[in-house]
CSV table of C-alpha atoms in Angstrom, one decimal:
chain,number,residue,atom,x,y,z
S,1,UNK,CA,9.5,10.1,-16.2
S,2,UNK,CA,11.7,7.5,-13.8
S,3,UNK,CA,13.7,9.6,-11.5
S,4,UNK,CA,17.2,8.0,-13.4
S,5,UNK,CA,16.6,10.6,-15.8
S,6,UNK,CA,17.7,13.3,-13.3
S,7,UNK,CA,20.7,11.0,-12.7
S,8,UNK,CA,21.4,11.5,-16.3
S,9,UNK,CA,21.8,15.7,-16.6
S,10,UNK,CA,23.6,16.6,-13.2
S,11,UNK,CA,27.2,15.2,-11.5
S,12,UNK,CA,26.4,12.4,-8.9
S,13,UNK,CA,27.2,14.9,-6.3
S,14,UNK,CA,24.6,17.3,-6.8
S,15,UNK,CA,21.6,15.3,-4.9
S,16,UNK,CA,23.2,15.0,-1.5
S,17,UNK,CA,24.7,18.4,-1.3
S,18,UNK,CA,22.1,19.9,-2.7
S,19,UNK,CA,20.6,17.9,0.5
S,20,UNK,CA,22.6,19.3,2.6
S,21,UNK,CA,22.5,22.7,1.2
S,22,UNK,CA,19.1,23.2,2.2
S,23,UNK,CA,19.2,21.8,6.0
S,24,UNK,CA,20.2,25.6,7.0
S,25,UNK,CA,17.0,27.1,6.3
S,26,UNK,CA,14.8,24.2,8.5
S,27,UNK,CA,17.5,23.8,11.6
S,28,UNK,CA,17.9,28.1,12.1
S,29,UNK,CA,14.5,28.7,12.8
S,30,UNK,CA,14.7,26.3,15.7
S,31,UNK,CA,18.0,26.7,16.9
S,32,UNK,CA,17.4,30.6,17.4
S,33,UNK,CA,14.3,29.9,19.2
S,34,UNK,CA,16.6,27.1,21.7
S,35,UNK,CA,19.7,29.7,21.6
S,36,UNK,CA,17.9,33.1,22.7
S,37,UNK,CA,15.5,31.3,25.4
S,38,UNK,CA,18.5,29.8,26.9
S,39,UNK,CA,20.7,33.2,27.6
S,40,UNK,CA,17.9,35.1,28.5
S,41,UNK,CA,15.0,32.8,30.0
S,42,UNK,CA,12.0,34.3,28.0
S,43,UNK,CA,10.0,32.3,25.6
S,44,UNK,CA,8.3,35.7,24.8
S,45,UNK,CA,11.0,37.4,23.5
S,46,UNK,CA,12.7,33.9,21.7
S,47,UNK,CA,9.0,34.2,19.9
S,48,UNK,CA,9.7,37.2,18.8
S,49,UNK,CA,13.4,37.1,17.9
S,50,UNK,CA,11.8,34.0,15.9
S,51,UNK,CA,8.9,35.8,14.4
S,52,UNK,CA,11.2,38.9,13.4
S,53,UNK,CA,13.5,36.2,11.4
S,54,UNK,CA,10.9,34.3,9.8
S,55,UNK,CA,9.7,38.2,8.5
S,56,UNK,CA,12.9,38.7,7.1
S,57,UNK,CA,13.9,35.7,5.5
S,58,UNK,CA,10.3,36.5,3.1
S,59,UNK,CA,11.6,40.2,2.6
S,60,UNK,CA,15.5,39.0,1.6
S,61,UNK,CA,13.7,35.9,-0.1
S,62,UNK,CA,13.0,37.9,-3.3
S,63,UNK,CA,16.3,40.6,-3.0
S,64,UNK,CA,18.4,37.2,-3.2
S,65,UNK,CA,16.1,35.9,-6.2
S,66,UNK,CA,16.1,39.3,-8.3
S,67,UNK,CA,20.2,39.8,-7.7
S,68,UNK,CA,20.5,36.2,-9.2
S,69,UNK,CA,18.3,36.9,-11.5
S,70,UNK,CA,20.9,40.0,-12.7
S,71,UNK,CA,24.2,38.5,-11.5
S,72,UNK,CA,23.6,34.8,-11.8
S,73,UNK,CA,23.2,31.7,-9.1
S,74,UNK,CA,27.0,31.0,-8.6
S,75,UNK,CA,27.7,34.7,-7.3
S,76,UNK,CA,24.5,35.5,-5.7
S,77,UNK,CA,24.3,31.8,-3.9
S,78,UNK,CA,27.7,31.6,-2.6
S,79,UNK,CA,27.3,35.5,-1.5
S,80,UNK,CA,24.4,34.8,0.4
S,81,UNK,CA,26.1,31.5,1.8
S,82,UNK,CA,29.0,33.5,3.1
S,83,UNK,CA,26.4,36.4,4.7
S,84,UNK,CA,24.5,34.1,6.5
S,85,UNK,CA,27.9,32.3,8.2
S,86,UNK,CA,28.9,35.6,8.9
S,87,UNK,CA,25.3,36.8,10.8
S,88,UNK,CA,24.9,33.4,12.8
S,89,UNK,CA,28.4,33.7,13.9
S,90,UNK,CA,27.0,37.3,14.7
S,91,UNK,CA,24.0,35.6,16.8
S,92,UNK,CA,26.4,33.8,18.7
S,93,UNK,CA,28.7,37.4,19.6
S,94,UNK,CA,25.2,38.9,20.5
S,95,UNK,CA,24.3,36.3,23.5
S,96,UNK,CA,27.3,37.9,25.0
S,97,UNK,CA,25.2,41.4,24.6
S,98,UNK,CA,22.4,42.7,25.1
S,99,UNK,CA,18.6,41.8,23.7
S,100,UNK,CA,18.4,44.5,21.3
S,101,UNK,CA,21.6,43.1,19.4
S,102,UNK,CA,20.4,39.8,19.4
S,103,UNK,CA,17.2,40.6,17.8
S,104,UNK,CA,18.5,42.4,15.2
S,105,UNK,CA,21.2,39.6,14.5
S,106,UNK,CA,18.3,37.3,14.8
S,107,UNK,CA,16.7,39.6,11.9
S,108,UNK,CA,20.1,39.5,9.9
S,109,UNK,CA,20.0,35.5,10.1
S,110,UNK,CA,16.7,35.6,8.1
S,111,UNK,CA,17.7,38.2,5.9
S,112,UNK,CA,20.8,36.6,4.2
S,113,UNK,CA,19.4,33.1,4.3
S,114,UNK,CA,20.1,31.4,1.1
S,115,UNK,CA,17.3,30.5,-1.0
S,116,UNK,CA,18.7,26.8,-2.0
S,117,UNK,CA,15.3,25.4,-2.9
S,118,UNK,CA,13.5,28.6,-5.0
S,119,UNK,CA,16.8,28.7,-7.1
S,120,UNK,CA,17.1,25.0,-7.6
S,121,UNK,CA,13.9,24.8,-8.9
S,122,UNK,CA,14.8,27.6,-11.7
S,123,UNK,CA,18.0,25.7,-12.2
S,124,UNK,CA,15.8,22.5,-12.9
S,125,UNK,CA,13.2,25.0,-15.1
S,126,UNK,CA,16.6,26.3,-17.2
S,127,UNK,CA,18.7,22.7,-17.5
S,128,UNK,CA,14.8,21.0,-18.7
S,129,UNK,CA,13.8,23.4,-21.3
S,130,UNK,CA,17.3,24.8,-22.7
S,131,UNK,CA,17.8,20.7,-23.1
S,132,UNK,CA,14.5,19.7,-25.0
S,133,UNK,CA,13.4,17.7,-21.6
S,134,UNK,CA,10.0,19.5,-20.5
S,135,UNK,CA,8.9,16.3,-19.2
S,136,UNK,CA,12.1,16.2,-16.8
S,137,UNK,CA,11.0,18.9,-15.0
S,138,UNK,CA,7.7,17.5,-13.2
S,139,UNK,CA,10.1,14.6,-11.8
S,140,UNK,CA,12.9,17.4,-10.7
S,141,UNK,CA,10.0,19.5,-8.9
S,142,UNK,CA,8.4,16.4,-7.5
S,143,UNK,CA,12.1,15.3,-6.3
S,144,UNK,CA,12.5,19.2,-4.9
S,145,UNK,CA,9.3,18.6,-2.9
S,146,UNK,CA,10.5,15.4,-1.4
S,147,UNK,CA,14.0,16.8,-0.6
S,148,UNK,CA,12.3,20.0,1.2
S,149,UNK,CA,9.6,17.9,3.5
S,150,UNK,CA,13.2,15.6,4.4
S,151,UNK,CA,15.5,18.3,5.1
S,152,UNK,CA,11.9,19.6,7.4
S,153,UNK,CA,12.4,16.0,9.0
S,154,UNK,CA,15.9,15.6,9.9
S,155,UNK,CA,16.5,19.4,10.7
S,156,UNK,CA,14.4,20.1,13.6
S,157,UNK,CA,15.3,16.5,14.7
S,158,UNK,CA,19.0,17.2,14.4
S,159,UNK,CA,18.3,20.5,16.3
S,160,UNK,CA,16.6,18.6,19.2
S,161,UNK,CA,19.4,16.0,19.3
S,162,UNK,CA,22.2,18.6,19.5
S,163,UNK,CA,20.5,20.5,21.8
S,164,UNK,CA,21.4,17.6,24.4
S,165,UNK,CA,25.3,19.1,24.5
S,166,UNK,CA,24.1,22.0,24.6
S,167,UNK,CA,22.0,25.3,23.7
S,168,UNK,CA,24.8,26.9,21.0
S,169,UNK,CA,25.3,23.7,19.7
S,170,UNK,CA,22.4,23.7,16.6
S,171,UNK,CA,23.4,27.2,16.1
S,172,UNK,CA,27.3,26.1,15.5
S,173,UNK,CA,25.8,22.9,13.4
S,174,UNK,CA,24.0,25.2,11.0
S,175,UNK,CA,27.1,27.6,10.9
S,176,UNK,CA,29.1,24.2,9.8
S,177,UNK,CA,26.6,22.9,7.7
S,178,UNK,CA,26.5,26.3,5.5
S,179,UNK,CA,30.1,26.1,5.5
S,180,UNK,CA,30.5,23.0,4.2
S,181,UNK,CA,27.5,22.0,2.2
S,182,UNK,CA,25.7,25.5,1.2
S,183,UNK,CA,28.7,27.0,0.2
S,184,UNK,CA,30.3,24.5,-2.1
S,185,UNK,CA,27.2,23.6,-3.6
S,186,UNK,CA,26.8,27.0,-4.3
S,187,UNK,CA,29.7,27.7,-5.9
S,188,UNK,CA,30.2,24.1,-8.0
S,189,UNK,CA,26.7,23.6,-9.4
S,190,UNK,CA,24.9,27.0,-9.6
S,191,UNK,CA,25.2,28.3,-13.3
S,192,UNK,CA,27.0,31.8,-13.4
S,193,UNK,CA,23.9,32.6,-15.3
S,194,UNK,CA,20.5,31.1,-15.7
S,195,UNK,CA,18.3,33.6,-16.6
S,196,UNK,CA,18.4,34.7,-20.6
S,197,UNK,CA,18.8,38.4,-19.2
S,198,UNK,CA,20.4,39.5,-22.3
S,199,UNK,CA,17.6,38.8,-24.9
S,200,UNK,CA,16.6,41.8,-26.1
S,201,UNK,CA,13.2,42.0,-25.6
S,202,UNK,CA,13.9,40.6,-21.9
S,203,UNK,CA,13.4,44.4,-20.8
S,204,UNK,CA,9.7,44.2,-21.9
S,205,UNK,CA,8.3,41.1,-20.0
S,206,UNK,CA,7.6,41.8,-17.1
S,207,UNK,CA,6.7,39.5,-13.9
S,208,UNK,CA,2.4,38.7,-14.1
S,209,UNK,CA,1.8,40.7,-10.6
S,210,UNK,CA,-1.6,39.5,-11.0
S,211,UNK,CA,-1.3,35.6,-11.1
S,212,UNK,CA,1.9,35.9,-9.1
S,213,UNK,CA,0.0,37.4,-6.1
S,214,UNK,CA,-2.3,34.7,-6.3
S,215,UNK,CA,0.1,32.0,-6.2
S,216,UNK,CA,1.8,34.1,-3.4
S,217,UNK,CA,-1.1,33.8,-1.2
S,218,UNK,CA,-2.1,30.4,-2.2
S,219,UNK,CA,1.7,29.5,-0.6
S,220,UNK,CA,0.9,31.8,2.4
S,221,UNK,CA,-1.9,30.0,3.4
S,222,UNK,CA,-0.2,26.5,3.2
S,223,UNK,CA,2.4,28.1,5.8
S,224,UNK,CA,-0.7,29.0,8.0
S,225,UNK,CA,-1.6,25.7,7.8
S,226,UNK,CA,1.8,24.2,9.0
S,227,UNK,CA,1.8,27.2,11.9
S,228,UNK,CA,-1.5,26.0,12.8
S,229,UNK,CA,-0.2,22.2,12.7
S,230,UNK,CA,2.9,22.9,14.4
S,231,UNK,CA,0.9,25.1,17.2
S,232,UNK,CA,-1.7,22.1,17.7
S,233,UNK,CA,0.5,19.5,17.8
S,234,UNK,CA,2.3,21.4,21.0
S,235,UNK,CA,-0.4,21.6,22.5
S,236,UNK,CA,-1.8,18.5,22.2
S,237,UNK,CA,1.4,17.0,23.4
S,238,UNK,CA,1.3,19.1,26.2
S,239,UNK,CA,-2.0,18.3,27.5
S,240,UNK,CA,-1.1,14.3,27.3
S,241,UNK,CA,1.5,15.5,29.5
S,242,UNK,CA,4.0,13.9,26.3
S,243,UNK,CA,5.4,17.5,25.5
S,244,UNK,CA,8.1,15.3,23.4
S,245,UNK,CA,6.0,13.7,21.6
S,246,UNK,CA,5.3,17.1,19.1
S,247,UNK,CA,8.5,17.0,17.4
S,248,UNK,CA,7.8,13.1,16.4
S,249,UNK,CA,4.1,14.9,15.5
S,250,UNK,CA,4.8,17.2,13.5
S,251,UNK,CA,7.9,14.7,11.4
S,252,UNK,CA,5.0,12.7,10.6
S,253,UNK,CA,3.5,15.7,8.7
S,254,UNK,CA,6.8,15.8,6.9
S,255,UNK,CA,7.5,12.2,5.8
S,256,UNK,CA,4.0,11.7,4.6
S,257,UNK,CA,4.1,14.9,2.5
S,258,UNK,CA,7.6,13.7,1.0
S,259,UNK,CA,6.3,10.1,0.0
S,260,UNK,CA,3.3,11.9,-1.5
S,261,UNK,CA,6.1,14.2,-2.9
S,262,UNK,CA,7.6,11.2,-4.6
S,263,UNK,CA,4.6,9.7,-6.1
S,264,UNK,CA,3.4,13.2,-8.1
S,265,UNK,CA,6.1,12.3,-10.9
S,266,UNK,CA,4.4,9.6,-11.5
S,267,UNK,CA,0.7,11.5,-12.6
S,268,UNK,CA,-0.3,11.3,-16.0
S,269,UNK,CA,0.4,14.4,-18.2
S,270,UNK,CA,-2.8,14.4,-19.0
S,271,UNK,CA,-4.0,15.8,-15.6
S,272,UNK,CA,-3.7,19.3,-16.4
S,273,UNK,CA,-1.7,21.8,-13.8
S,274,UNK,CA,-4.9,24.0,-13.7
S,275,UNK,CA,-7.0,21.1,-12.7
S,276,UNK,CA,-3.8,19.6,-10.3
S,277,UNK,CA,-3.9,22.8,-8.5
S,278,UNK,CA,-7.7,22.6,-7.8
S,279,UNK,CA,-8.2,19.3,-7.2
S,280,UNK,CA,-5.4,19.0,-4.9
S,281,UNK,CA,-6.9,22.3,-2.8
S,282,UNK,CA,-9.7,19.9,-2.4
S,283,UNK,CA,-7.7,17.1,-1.3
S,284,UNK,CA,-6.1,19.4,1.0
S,285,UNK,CA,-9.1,20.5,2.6
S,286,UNK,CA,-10.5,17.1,3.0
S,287,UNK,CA,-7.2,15.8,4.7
S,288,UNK,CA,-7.3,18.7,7.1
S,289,UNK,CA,-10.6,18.4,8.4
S,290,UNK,CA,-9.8,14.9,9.7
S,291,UNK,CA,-7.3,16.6,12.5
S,292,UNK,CA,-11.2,18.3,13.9
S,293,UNK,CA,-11.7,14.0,13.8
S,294,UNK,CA,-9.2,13.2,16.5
S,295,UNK,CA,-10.2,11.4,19.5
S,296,UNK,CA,-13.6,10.8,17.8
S,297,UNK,CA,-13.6,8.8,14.4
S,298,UNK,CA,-9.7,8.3,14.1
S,299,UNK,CA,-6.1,8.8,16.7
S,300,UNK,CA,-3.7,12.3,16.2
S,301,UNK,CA,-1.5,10.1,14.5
S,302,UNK,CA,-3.8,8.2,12.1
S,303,UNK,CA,-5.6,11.8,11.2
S,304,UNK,CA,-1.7,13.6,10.5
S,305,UNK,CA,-0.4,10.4,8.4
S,306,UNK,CA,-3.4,10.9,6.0
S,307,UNK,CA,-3.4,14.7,6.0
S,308,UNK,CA,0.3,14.5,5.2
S,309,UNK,CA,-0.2,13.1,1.6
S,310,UNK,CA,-2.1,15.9,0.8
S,311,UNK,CA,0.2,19.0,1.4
S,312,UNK,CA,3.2,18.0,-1.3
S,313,UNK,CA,1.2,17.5,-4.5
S,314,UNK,CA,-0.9,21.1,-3.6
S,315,UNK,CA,3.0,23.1,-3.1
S,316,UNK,CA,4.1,21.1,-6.1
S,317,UNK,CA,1.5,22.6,-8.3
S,318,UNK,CA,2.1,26.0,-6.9
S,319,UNK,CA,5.7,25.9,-7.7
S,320,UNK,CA,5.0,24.4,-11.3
S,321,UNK,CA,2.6,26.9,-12.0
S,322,UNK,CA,4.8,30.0,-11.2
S,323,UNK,CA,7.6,28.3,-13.4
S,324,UNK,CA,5.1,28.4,-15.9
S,325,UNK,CA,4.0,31.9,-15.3
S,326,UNK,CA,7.1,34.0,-14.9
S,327,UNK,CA,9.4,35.2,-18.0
S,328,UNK,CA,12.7,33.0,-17.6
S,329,UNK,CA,14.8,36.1,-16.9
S,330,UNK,CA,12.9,36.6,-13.6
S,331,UNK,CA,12.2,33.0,-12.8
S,332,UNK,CA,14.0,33.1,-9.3
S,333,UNK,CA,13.0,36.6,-8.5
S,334,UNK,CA,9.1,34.9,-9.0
S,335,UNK,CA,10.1,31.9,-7.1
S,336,UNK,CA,11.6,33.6,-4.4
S,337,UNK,CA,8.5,35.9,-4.3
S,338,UNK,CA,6.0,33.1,-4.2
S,339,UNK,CA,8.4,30.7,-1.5
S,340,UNK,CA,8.3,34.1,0.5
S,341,UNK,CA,4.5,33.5,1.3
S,342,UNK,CA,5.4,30.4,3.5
S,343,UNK,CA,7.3,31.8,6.8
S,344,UNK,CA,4.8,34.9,6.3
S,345,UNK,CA,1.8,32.3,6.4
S,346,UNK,CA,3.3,29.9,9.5
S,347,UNK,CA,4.4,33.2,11.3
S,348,UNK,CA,0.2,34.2,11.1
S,349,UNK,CA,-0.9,30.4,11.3
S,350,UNK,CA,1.0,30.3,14.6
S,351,UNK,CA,-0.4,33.9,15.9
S,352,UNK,CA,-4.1,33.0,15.6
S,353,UNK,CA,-3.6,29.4,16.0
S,354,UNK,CA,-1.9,29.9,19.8
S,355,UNK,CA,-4.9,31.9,20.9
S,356,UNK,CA,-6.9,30.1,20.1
S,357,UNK,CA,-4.9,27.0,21.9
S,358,UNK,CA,-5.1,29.3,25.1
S,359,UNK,CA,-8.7,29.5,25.1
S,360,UNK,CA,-9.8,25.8,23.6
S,361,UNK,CA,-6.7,23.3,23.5
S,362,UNK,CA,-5.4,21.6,21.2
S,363,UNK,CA,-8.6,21.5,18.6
S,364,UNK,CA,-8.9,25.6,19.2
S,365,UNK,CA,-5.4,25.4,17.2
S,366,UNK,CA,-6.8,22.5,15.1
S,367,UNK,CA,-9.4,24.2,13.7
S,368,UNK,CA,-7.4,27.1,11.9
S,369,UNK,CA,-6.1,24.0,9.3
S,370,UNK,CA,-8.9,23.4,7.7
S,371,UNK,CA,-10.0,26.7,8.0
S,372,UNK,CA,-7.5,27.9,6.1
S,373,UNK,CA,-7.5,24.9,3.6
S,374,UNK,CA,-10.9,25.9,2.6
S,375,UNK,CA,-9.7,29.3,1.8
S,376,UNK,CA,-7.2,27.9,-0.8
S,377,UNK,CA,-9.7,25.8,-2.4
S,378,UNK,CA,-12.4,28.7,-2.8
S,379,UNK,CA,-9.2,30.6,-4.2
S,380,UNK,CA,-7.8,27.9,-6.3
S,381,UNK,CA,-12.0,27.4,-7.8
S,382,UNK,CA,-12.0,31.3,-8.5
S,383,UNK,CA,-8.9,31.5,-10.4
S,384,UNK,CA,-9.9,28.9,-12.6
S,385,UNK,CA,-13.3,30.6,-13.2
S,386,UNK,CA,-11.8,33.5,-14.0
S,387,UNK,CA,-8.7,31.8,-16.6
S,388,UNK,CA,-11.6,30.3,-18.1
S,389,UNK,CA,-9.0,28.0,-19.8
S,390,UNK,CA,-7.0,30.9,-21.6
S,391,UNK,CA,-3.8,29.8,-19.5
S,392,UNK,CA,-3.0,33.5,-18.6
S,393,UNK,CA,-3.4,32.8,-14.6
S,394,UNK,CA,-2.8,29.0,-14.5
S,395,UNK,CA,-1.0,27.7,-17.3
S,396,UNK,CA,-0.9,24.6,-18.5
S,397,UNK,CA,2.6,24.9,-20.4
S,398,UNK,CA,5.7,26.4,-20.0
S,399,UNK,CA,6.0,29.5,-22.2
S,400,UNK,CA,7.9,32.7,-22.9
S,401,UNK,CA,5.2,35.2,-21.6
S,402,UNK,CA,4.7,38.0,-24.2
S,403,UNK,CA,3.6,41.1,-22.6
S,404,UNK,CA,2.0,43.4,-24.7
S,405,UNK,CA,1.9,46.7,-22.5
S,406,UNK,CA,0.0,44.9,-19.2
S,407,UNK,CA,-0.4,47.3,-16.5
S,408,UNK,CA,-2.0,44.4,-14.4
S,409,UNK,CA,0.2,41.7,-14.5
S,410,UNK,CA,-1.7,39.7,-16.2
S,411,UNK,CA,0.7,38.2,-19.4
S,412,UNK,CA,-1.1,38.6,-23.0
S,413,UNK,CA,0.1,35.3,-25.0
S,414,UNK,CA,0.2,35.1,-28.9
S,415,UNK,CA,-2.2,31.4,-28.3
S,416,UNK,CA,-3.8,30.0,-25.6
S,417,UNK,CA,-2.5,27.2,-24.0
């Protein structure tokens, strides 16, 4: 479906604020990181201010997704909007403190983020199917795909521009840019209430723990991969004695992914989301392997641009699956849960990945990529193996799971899909 269709079922203003909305969650992580090194001098404890908000944006990830789940988007979104001005406004106070009360408002930052792109996606899942227009919604995830790998471009960048003026300046930006972007778009497009929490048999279906968990750890291990990335890229431009150079490195990863984003709405409907999801943990292990390649067949550069088109289309069947899989009155609990697995998996990817860097360079940090790719696709192969087509793990369709006294998670349907 042509990406004018979207154009057709939400205001003209929803696409750049929504935009906007999400720069927040890719400039804070950096900004903290710039902000705490520069007051107290220590890249150790900037890690681990960093590391302790990237923990608790997964743990409040999921609180923010089940409270909209009960109270709707509109409250929950612009509640969480307001929170998160207040604690980075809070970060800013604590510089002027000790390091204890900067790393626990460095924790609060992560906590109250606002989950703009898990909650968009269930807005996208409601507007297609309460509509009639199931086939809009593999053009809206595509889009959300593409908007998340931009926003994962120009924040960092904007961070490392700002930083110029000044340390505190990215961490003002992001206060401003919640202010006036994630706030307003809260407020004017979320629904008051998406989920159909007052069906009556909504008390009885329950979230699939089972297929959830997979997909959880399926998104996990893509964050490993990006940590591992993000690690190897430093270090490589390090070593060149270019340490510049990994911001423009790591963008690469970005743009490619969002181009690759683009082109998914495009696949036929044919090419079922149990066979997207495996074939593109294949592709993603055979892009990842080429960064062991550099210096010897292909350039840093040439190896990332190719890997890059292979990380969209694999979190775009992730996210379309767990639409699929969770009842609609718990869709952004589900989404939360499974967008939750990404700073957990970057904040490992970048813990293993760094030492190995200090012992073997940049390919030591390399390595852990396709590692870890190869993990998802032996994960993505057993899932299907066990599904054996019945669409209870990896669904093909969207559907109103009936759960039929499951103790674990795994949602009995009336017919296979």
């Amino acid at each position: 479906m042509s990406y004018r269709a979207l154009l057709r079922v939400v205001s003209p203003t929803f696409f750049p604020l929504g935009l906007l909305a999400r720069l927040p969650y890719a400039m804070a992580p950096l900004a903290t990181l710039i902000l705490l090194e520069s007051v107290t001098g220590s890249y150790t404890f900037a890690g681990l201010a960093g590391a302790a908000q990237s923990i608790a944006t997964a743990v409040g990830g999921p609180v923010v997704g089940a409270l909209a789940d009960r109270f709707g988007h509109r409250v929950v979104g612009s509640t969480a909007a307001v929170c998160n001005v207040v604690a980075m406004a809070l970060l800013l106070l604590a510089t002027q403190m000790d390091r204890p009360a900067m790393f626990v408002a460095a924790t609060l930052t992560g906590l109250t983020q606002p989950q703009v792109g898990p909650l968009v996606r269930v807005y996208w899942s409601h507007l297609a199917h309460t509509q009639g227009q199931a086939k809009l919604l593999p053009t809206a995830l595509s889009y959300e795909a593409a908007a998340d790998e931009t926003t994962f471009v120009i924040g960092p960048a904007l961070v490392g521009v700002l930083t110029v003026i000044s340390p505190v300046a990215p961490t003002v930006a992001t206060i401003a840019v919640l202010a006036g972007a994630t706030l307003p778009f809260a407020f004017v497009h979320a629904r008051p209430h998406v989920a159909l929490a007052d069906r009556p048999a909504a008390s009885a279906e329950r979230l699939p723990r089972g297929p959830l968990a997979v997909m959880f750890f399926a998104m996990a291990l893509i964050g490993a991969v990006f940590g591992a990335i993000q690690t190897g890229v430093a270090a490589y431009a390090t070593g060149t004695g270019q340490p510049a150079a990994a911001g423009l490195l790591y963008a690469e990863l970005g743009i490619g992914s969002a181009l690759a984003g683009v082109a998914c709405a495009w696949l036929p409907r044919r090419f079922k989301m149990r066979h997207r999801y495996v074939t593109f943990s294949a592709t993603l292990l055979g892009g990842m392997s080429l960064l062991l390649a550099n210096g010897a067949v292909v350039s840093l550069p040439a190896a990332i641009a190719v890997a890059s088109v292979t990380v969209a289309p694999y979190m775009i069947s992730l996210y379309a699956l767990t639409e699929r899989l969770a009842p609609p009155h718990k869709a952004a609990v589900a989404m939360t849960i499974l967008c939750a697995g990404g700073p957990l998996g970057t904040a490992l990817g970048r813990a293993v990945a760094g030492n190995l860097a200090d012992e073997h360079g940049a390919m030591g940090a390399f390595i852990v990529a396709p590692v870890t790719a190869a993990v998802a696709l032996v994960l993505a192969v057993g899932v299907l193996v066990v599904d054996r087509g019945r669409g209870a793990w990896l669904p093909d369709e969207r559907s109103l799971l009936e759960v039929s006294g499951s103790t674990d998670g795994v949602p009995r349907r009336e017919a296979d899909l």
